[in-house]
Short mmCIF file of the C-alpha atoms (twelve columns), coordinates in Angstrom:
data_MODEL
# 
_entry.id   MODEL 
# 
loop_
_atom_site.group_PDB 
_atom_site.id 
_atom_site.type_symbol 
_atom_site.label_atom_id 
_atom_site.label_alt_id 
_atom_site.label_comp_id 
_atom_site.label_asym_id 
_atom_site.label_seq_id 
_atom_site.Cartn_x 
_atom_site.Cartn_y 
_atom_site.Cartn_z 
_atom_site.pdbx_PDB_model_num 
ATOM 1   C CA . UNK A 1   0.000   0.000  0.000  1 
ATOM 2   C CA . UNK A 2   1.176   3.549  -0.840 1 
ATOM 3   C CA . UNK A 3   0.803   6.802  1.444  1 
ATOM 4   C CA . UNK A 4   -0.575  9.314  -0.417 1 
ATOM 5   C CA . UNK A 5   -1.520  13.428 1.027  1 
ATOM 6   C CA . UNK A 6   -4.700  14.773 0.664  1 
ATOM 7   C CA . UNK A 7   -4.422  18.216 1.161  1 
ATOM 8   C CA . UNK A 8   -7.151  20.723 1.591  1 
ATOM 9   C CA . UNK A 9   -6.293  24.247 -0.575 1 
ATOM 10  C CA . UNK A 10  -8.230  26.839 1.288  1 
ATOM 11  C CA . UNK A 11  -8.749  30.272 -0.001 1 
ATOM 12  C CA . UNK A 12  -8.285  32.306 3.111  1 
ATOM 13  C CA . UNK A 13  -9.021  35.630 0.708  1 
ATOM 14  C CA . UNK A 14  -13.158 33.927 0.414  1 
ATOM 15  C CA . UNK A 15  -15.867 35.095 3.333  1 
ATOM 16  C CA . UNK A 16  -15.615 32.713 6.001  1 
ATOM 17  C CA . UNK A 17  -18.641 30.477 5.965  1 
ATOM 18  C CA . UNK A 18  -21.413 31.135 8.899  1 
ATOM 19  C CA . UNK A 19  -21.032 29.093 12.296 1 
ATOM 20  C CA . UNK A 20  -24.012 26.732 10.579 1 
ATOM 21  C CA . UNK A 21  -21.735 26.264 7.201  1 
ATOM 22  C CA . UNK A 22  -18.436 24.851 8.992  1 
ATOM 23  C CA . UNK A 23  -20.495 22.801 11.373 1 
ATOM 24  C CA . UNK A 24  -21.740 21.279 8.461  1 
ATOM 25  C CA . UNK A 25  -18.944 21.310 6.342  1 
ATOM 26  C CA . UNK A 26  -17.316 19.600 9.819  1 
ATOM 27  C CA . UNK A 27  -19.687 17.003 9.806  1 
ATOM 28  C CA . UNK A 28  -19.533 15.747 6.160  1 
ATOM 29  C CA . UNK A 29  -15.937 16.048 6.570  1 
ATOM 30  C CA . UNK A 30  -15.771 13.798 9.301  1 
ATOM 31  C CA . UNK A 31  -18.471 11.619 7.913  1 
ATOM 32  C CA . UNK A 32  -16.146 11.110 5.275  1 
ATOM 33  C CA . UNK A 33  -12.810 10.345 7.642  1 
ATOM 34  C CA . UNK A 34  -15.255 7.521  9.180  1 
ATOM 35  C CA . UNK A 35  -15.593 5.692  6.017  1 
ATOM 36  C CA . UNK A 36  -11.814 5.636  5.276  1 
ATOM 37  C CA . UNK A 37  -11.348 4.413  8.677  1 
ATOM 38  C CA . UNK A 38  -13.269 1.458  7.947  1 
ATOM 39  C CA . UNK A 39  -12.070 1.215  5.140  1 
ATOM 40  C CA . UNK A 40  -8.855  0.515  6.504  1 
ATOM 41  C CA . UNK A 41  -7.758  3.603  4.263  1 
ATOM 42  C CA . UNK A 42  -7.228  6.177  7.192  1 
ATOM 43  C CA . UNK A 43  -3.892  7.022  8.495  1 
ATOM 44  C CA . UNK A 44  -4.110  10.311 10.060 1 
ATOM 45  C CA . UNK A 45  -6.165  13.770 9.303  1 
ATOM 46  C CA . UNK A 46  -5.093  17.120 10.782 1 
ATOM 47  C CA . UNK A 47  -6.906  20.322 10.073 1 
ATOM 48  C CA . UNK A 48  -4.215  23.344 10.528 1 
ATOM 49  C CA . UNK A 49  -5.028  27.408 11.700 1 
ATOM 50  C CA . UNK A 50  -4.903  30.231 9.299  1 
ATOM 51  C CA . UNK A 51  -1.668  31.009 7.572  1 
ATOM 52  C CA . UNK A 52  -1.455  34.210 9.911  1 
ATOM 53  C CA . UNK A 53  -0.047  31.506 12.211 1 
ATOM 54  C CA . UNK A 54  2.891   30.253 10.423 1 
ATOM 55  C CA . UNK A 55  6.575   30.954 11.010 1 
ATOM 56  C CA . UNK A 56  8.878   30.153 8.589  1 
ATOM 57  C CA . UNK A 57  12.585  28.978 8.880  1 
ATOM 58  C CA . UNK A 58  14.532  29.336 5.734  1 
ATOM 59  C CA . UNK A 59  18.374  28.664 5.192  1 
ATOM 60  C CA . UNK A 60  20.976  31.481 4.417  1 
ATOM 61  C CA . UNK A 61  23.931  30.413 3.409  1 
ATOM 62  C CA . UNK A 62  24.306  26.907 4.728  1 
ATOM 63  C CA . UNK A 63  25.489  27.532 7.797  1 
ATOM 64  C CA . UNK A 64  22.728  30.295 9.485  1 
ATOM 65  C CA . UNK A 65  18.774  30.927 9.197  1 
ATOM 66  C CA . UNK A 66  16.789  33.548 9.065  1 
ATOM 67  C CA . UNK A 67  12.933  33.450 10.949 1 
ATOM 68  C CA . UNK A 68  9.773   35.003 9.517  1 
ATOM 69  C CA . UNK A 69  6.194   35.628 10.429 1 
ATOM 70  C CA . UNK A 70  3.787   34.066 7.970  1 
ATOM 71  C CA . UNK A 71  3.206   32.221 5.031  1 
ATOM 72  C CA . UNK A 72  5.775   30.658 2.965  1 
ATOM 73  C CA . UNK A 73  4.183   31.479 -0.047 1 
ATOM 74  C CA . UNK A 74  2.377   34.552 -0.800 1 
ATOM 75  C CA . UNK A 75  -0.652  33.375 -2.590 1 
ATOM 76  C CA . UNK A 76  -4.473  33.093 -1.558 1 
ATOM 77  C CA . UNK A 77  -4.746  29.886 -1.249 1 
ATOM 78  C CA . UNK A 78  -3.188  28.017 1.754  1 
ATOM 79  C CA . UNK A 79  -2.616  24.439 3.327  1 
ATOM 80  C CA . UNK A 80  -5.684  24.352 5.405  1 
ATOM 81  C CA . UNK A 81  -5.682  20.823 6.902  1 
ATOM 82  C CA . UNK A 82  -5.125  17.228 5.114  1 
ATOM 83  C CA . UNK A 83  -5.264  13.436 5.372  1 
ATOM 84  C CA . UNK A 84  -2.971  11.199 5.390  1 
ATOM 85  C CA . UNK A 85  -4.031  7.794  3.230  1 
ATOM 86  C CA . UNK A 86  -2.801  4.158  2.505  1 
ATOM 87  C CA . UNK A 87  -4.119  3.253  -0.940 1 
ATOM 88  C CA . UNK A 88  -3.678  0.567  -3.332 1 
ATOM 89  C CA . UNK A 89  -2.793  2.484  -5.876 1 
ATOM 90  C CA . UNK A 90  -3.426  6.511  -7.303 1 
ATOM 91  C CA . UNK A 91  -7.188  5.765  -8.572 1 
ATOM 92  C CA . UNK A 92  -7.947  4.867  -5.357 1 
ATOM 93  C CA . UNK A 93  -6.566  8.037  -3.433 1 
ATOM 94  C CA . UNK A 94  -8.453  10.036 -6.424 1 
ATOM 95  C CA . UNK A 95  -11.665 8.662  -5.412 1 
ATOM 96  C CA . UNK A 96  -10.829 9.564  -2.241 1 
ATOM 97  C CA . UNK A 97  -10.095 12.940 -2.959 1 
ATOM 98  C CA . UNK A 98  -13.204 13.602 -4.807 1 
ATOM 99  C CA . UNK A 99  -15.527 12.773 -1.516 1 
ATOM 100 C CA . UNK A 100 -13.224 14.968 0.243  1 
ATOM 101 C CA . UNK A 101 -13.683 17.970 -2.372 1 
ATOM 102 C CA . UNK A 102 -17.227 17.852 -2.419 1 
ATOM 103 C CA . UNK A 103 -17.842 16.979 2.019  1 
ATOM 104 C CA . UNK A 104 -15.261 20.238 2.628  1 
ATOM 105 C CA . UNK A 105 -16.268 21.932 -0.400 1 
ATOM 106 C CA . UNK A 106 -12.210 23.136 -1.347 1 
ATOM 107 C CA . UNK A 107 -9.723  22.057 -4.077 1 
ATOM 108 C CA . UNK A 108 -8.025  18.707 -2.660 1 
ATOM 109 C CA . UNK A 109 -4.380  18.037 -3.769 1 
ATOM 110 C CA . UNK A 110 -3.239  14.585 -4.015 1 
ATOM 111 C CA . UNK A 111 0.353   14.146 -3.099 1 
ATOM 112 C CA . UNK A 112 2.205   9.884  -3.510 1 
ATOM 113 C CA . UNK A 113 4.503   10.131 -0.274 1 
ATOM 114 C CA . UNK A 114 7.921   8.637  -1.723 1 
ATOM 115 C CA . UNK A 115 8.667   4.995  -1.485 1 
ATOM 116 C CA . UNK A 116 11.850  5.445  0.550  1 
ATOM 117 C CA . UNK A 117 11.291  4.977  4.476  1 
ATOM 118 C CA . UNK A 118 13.274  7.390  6.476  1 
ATOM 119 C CA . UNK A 119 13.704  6.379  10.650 1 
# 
């Protein structure tokens, strides 16, 4: 089986839904998480706070680093949560991905982990 990312893109530039709308949005979400679990598909899901939260480490010159409030990338839309998957194969993360799109209602990037096992 292969580990694959499901990550939610969310546009942090769009209204923020009502209190009603995320509960909902929530509860197909997790409705969704339940049926990978027994699936046997389910690895681990993480929803993350807004990219105003983020600090970012980046190298200098190989030897020092500088640290930075906010996002890495300056764009609109941000990592806002994911799953983590065992699949048989890409199709089957796909499918996945396409529950998760329409229960959360946000673009869903599938990501293959790489084969190599670091410990």
């Amino acid at each position: 089986m292969k580990k694959y990312l499901l990550a939610v893109q969310l546009d942090e530039t769009a209204p923020a839904p009502s209190d009603e709308e995320f509960h909902a949005q929530m509860a197909r979400t997790e409705k969704v998480t339940d049926e990978m679990r027994a699936t046997g598909s389910w690895v681990f899901v993480g929803g993350l706070r807004s990219s105003h939260a983020t600090t970012v480490i980046r190298p200098q010159d190989g030897f020092s680093t500088t640290i930075t409030d906010g996002p890495f990338a300056e764009t609109k839309e941000q990592l806002g949560g994911f799953w983590v998957l065992e699949c048989a194969d890409l199709d089957q993360a796909l499918r996945w991905a396409e529950k998760c799109a329409l229960a959360c209602g946000c673009p869903i990037e599938v990501r293959p982990f790489e084969d190599a096992q670091w410990a």
